[in-house]
Coordinates of C-alpha atoms in Angstrom, one line a residue:
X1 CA 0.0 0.0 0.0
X2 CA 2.8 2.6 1.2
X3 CA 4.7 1.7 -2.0
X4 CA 1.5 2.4 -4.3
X5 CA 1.2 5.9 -2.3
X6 CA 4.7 6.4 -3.4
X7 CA 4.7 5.3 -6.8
X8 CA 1.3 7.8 -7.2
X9 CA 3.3 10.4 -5.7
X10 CA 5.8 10.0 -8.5
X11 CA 3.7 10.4 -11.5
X12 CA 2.9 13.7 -9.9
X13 CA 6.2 14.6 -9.8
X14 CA 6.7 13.4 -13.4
X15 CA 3.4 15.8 -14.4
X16 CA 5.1 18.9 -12.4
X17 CA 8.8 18.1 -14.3
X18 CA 7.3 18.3 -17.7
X19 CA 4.9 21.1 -16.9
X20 CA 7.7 22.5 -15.0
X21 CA 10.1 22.5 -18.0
X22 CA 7.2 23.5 -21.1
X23 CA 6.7 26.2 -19.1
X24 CA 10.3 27.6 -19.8
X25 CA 10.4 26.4 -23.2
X26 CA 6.9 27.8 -24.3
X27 CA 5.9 31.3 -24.2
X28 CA 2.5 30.6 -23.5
X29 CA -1.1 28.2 -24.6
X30 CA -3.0 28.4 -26.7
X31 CA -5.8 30.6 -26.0
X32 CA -8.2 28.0 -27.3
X33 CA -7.4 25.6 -24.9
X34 CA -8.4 26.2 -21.0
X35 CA -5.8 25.9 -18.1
X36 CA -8.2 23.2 -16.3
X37 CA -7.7 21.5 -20.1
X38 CA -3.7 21.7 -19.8
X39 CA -3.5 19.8 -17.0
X40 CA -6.0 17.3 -18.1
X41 CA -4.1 16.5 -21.0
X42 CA -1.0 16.0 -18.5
X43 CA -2.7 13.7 -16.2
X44 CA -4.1 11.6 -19.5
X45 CA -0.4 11.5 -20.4
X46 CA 0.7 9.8 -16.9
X47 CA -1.9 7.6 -17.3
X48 CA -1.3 6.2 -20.8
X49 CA 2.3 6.1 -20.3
X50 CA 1.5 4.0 -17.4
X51 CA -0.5 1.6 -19.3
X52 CA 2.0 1.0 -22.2
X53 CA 4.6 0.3 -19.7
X54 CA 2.2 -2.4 -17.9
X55 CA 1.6 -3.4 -21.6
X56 CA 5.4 -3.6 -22.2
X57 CA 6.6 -5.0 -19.3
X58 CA 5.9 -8.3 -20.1
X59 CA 8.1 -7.8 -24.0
X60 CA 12.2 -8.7 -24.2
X61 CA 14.7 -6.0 -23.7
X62 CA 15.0 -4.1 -26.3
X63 CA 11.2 -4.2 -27.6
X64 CA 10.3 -3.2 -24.4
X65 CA 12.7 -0.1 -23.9
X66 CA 11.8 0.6 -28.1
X67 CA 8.1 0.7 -27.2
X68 CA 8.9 2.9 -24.1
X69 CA 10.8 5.3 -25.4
X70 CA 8.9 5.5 -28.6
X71 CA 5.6 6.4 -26.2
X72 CA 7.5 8.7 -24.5
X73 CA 8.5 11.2 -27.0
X74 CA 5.2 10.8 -29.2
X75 CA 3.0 11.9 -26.1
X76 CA 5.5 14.7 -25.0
X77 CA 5.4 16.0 -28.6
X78 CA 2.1 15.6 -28.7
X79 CA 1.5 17.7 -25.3
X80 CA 3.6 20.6 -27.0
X81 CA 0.7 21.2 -29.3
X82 CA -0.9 22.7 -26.1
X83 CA 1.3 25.6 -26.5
X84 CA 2.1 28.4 -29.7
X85 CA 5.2 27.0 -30.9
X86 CA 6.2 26.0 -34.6
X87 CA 6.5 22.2 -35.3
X88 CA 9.6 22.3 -35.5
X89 CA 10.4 24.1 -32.1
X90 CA 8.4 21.4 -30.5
X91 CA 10.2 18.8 -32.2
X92 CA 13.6 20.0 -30.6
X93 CA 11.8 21.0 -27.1
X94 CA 10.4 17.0 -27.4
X95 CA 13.7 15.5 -27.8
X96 CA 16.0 18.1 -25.3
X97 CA 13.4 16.7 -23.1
X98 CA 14.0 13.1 -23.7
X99 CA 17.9 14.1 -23.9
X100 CA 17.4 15.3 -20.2
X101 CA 15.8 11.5 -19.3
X102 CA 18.8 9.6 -20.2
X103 CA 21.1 12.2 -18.6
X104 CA 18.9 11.9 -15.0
X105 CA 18.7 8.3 -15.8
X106 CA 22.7 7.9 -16.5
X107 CA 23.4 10.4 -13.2
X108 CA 21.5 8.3 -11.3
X109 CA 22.8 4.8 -12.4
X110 CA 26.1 5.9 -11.2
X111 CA 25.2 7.8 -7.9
X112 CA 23.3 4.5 -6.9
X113 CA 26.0 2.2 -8.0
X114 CA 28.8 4.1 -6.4
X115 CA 27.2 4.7 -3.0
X116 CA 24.1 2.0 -2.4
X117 CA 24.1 -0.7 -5.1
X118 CA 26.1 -3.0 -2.2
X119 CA 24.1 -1.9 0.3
X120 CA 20.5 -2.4 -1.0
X121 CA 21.4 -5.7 -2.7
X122 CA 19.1 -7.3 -0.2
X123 CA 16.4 -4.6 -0.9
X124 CA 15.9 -4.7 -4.4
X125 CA 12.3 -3.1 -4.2
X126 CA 13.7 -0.1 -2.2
X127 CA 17.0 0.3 -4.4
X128 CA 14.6 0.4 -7.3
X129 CA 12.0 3.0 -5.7
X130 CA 15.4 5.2 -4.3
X131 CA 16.8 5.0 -7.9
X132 CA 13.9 6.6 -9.5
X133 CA 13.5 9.1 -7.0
X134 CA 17.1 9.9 -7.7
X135 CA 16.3 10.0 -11.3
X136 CA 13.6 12.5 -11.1
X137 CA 14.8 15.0 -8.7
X138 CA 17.7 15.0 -11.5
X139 CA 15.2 15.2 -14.3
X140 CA 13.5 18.2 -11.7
X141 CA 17.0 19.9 -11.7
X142 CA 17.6 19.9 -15.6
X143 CA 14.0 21.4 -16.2
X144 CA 14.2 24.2 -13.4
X145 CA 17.5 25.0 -14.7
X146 CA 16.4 24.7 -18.2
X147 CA 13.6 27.0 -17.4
X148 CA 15.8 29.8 -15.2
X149 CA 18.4 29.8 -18.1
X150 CA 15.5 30.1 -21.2
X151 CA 13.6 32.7 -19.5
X152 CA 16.1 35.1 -17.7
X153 CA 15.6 38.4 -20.0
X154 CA 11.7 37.5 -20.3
X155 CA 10.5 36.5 -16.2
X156 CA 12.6 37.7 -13.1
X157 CA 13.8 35.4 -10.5
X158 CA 16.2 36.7 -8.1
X159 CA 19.3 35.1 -7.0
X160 CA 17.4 33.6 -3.4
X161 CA 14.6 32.4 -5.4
X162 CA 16.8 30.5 -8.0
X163 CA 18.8 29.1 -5.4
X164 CA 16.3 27.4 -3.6
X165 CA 14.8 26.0 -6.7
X166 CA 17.9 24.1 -8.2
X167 CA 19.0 23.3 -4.1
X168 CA 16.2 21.5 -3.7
X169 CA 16.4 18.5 -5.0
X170 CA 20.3 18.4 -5.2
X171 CA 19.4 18.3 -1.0
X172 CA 17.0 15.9 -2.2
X173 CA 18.9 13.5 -3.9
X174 CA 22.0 14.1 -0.6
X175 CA 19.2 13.0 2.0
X176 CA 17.7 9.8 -0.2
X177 CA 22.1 8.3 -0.9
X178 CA 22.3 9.5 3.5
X179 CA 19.3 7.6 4.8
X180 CA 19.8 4.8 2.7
X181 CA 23.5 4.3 3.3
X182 CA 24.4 1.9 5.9
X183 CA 27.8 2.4 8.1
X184 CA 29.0 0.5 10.6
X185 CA 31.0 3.7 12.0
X186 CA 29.9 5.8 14.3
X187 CA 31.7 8.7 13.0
X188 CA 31.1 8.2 9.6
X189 CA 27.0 7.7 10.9
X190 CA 27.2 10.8 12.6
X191 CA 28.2 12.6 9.9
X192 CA 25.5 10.9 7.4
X193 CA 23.2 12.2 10.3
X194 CA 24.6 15.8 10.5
X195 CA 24.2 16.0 7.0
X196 CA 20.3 15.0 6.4
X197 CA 19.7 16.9 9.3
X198 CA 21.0 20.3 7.8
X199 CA 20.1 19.3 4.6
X200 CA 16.2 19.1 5.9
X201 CA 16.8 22.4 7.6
X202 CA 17.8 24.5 4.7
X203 CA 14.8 22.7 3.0
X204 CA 12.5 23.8 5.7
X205 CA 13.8 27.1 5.7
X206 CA 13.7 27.8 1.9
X207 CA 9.7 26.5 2.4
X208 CA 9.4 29.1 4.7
X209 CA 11.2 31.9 2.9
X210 CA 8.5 30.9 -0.5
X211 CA 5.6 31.3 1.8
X212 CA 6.5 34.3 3.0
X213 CA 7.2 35.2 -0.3
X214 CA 4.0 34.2 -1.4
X215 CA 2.1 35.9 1.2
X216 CA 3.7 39.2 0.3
X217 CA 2.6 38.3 -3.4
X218 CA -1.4 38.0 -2.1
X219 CA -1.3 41.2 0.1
X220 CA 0.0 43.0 -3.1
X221 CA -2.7 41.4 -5.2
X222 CA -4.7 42.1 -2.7
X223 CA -3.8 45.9 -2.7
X224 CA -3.9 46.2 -6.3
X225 CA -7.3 45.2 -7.0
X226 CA -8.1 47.8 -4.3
X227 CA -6.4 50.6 -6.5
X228 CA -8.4 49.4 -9.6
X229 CA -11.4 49.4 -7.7
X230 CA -10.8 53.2 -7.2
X231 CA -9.6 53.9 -10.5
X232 CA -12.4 52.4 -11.8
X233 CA -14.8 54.8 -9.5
X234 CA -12.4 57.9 -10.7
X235 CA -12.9 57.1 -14.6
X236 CA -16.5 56.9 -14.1
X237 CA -16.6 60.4 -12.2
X238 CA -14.4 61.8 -14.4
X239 CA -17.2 60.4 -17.4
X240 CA -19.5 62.1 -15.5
X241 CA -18.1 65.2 -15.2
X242 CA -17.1 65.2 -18.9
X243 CA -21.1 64.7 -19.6
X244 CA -22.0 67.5 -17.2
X245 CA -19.1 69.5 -19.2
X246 CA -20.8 68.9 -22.7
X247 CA -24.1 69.9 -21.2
X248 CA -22.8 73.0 -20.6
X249 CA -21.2 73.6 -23.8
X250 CA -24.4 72.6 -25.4
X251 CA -26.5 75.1 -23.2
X252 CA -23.6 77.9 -24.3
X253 CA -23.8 76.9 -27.6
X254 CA -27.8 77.1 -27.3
X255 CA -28.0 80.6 -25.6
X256 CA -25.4 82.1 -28.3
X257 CA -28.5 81.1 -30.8
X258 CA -31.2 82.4 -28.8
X259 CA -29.4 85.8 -28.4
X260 CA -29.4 85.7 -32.7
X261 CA -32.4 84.9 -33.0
X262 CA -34.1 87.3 -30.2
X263 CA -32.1 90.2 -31.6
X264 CA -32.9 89.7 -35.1
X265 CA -36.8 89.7 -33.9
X266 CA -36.1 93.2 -32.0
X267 CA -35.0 94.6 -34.8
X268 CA -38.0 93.6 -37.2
X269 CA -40.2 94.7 -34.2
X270 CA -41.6 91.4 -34.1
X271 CA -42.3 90.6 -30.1
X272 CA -44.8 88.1 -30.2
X273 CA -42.5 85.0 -31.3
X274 CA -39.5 86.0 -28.9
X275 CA -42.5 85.6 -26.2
X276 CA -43.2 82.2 -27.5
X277 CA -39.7 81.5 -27.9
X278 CA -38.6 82.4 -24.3
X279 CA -41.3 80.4 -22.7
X280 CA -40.0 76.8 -24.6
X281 CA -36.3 77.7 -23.6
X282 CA -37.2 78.7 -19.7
X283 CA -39.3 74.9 -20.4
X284 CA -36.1 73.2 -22.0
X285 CA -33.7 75.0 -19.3
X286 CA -36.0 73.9 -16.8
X287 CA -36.2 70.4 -17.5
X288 CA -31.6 70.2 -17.8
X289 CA -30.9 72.0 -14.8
X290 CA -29.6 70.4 -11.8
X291 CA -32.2 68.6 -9.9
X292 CA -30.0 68.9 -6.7
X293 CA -29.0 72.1 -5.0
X294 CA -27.8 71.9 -1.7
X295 CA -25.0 74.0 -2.4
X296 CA -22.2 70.9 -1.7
X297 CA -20.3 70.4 -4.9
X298 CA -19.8 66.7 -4.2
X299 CA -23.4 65.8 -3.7
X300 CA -24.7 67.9 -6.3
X301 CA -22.8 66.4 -8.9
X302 CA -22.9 62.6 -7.7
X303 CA -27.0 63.0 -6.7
X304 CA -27.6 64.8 -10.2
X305 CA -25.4 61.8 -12.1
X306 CA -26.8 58.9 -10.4
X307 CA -30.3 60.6 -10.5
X308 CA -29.7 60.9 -14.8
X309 CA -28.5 57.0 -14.5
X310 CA -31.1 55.6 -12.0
X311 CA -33.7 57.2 -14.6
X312 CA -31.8 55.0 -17.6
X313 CA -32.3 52.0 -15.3
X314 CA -35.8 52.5 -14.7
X315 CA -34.7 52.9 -10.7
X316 CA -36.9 55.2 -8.7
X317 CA -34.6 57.5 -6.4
X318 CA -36.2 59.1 -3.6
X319 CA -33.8 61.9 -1.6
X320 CA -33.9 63.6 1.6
X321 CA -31.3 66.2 2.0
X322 CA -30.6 68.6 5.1
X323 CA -27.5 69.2 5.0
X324 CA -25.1 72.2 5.5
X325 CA -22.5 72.4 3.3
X326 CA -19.4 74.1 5.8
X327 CA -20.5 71.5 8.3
X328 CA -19.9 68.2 6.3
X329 CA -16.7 66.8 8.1
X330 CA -15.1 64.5 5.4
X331 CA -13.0 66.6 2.6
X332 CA -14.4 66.4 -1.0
X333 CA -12.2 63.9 -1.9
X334 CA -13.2 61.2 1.0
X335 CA -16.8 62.3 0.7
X336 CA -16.5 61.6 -2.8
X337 CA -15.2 57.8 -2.2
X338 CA -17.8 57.6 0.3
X339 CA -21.0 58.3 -1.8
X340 CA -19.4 57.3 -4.7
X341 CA -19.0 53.6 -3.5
X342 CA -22.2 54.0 -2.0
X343 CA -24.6 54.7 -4.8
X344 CA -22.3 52.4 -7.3
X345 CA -23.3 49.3 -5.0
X346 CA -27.1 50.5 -4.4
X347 CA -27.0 51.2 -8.8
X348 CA -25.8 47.7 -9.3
X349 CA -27.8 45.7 -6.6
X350 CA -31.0 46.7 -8.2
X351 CA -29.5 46.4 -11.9
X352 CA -29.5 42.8 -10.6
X353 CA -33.9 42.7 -9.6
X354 CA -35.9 41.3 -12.2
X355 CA -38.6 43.6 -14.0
X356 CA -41.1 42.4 -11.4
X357 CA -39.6 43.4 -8.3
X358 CA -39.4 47.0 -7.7
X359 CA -36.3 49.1 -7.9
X360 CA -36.1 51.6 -5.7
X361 CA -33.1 53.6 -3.5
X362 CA -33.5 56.1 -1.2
X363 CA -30.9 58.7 0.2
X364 CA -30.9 60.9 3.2
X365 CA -28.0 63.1 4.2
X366 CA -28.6 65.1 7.1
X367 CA -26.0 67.2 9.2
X368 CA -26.5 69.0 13.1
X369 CA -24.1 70.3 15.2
X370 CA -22.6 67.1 16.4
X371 CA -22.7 64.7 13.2
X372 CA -23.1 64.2 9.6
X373 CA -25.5 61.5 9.0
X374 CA -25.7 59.1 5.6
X375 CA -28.4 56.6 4.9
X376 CA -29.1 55.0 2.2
X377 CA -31.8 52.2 1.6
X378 CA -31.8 50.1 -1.7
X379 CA -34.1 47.1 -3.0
X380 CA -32.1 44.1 -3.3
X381 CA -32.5 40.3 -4.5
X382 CA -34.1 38.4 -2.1
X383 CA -31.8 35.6 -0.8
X384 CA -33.1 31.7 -0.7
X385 CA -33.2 30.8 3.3
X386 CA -30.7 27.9 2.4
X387 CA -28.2 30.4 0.5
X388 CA -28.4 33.7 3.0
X389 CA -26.1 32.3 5.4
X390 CA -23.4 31.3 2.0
X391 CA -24.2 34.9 0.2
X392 CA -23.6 36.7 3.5
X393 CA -20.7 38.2 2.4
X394 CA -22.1 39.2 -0.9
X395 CA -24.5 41.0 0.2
X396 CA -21.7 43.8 2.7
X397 CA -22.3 44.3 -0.1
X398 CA -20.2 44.7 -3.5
X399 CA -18.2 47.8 -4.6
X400 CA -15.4 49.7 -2.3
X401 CA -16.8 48.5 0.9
X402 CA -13.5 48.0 2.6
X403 CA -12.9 51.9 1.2
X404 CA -15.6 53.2 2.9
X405 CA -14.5 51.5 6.1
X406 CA -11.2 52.6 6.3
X407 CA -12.5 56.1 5.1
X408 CA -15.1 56.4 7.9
X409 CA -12.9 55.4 10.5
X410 CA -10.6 58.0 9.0
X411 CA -13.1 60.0 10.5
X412 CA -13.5 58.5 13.8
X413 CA -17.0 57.5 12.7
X414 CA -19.5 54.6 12.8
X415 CA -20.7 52.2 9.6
X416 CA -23.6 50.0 10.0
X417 CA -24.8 47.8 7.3
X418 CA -28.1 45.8 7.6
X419 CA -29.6 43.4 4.6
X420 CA -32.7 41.9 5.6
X421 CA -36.6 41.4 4.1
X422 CA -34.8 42.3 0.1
X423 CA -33.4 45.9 1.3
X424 CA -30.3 46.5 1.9
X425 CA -29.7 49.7 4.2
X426 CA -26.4 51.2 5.1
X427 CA -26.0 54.1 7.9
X428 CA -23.0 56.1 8.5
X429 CA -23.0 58.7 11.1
X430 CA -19.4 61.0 11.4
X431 CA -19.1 63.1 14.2
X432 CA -18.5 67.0 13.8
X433 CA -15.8 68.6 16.1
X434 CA -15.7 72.0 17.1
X435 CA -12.6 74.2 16.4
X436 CA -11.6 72.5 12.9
X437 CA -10.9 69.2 15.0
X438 CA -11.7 67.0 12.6
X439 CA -9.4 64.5 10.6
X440 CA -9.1 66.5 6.9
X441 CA -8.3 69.7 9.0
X442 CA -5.3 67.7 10.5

């Protein structure tokens, strides 16, 4: 059973050598063909060649190894057809690769004859198992090499990086000859013992050095999809603001005719169609100005852009606004990422409602002596009892929530989020300090 484990775990290791080294000889796959289809086709690969060798190991000698070896290179070439590559650079990747076998097979012929083949004559099974393992982790060591030396000008691995990726299995192939080398001498022992142990150290911490590495990778990931979440919220207010720009243009443009034409009536004395006239352009004017007035920059333009948009969408926004402008805590800039993130996520949750349910947001801003209040109710999809408790985080609540956060608490404020009944309600409540105490005055 432990030797079945063992030999599974090597066909693994045979999948990651190949992938390992195609990855440094191919720029990239095919975009036809998906990445959970790549590793398919490996996996098929293993198993076939496993197959033909059961099939073969029953042939003489040379048949044998000729039926091997013939299977070998035909599925290798045939996985290189899973990258862009010309036939004939596939061809010359296919047989380097098969030039690397009988190298790692050769090295480790004379490694095991030199240091174990007396020792393990007793063992065949495990001198067999510990000579493939020696062969691969050479095979391993030819493909990451292969791959650090193909690819220097095109990926970036630094020195510590490519160190620990050719040391480990050269330390691999140290502590399979140690552990398996017999000696009747206790100095000789000790040393063998010395040397596995540090040999498992360095390997240890090399794992750790790649996790840590890998962490800082995510948290950098992580940060960068954060900036192209707020990217993402600029372009679209600086779309907005470029919409709100060409409305005025057009209303100049407009105004420059109805001068003309009013002054060419004057001077025929005709006053009845400049009446006429002025009452459809005070109608027109009426119907483009500003909806919103409270005199706050920021929630005039947002409120009168999302109030255009939630009328595209067929969304009926309701606002209550009592605000006064010098006492809104937050600068523009926050207060901008605040209600900007805000009415995004209320926008898209009911983008998401189906023509039956209504669609519907609501918006109250309020400020008082002591705090500057925002709520905002939106209509949501109602969640399934047996998926509320899975969609939980879905619904705190799309867009720039973690923004908000750290932009409230900027602010020394509160940020309570509630999604219950197909609403989803969201109440933020900053406090107002006396003697420009507040965070953007610091």
């Amino acid at each position: 059973m432990l030797m079945n484990a063992i030999m599974f775990l090597c066909a693994v290791l045979d999948i990651q050598i190949l992938y390992t080294y195609f990855r440094g000889m191919f720029h990239q796959k095919k975009e036809t063909i998906s990445r959970i289809g790549v590793y398919a086709a490996f996996i098929g690969t293993e198993i076939l060649l496993y197959l033909v060798t059961l099939f073969a190991s029953d042939l003489s000698g040379p048949l044998r190894i000729t039926i091997q070896l013939g299977s070998s290179i035909l599925t290798t070439l045939g996985l290189t057809f899973l990258y862009e590559s010309s036939l004939r650079y596939s061809i010359i990747v296919t047989l380097c690769f098969q030039a690397y076998s009988c190298i790692a097979e050769l090295v480790s012929g004379g490694l095991f004859t030199y240091f174990l083949s007396n020792q393990l004559q007793s063992m065949p099974e495990i001198g067999d198992l510990i000579l493939l393992l020696i062969s691969k982790f050479i095979l391993l060591l030819l493909a990451a090499g292969t791959m650090l030396v193909w690819r220097r000008k095109e990926l970036y691995y630094n020195l510590q990086y490519s160190l620990l990726l050719l040391l480990t299995p050269i330390l691999s192939i140290v502590i399979l000859i140690t552990i398996a080398y017999p000696i009747a001498s206790e100095l000789y022992q000790s040393i063998l013992y010395s040397t596995t142990c540090a040999c498992l150290l360095i390997l240890n911490v090399g794992n750790f050095y790649l996790i840590e590495k890998n962490m800082q990778l995510l948290q950098t990931e992580y940060q960068k999809q954060k900036l192209q979440q707020q990217i993402e919220l600029q372009a679209s207010k600086y779309q907005q603001i470029a919409a709100a720009y060409r409305d005025t243009r057009r209303i100049v443009h407009d105004v420059k005719k109805h001068y003309f034409f009013m002054q060419d009536c004057i001077q025929k004395e005709q006053y009845l169609p400049i009446q006429n006239y002025l009452t459809e352009a005070i109608n027109d004017l009426e119907n483009s100005y500003n909806t919103i007035n409270t005199g706050h920059l920021v929630v005039d333009s947002l409120l009168n852009n999302y109030l255009s948009l939630a009328k595209e969408e067929h969304i009926r926004l309701e606002t209550d606004l009592n605000i006064l402008p010098n006492l809104i805590p937050t600068s523009d800039y926050d207060l901008c990422i605040i209600l900007g993130n805000l009415f995004d996520n209320s926008i898209h949750a009911c983008q998401k409602i189906s023509s039956k349910q209504e669609k519907k947001i609501s918006v109250h801003l309020l400020t008082t002596s002591k705090e500057f209040i925002i709520y905002i109710k939106n209509s949501m999809i109602e969640q399934q009892k047996d998926t509320k408790k899975k969609d939980t985080q879905n619904l705190y609540h799309g867009y720039g929530t973690e923004n908000i956060t750290q932009t409230v608490t900027k602010y020394l404020g509160t940020y309570l989020q509630i999604a219950e009944n197909g609403y989803y309600e969201v109440t933020i409540t900053i406090p107002i300090f006396e003697d420009n105490q507040n965070p953007k005055a610091s």
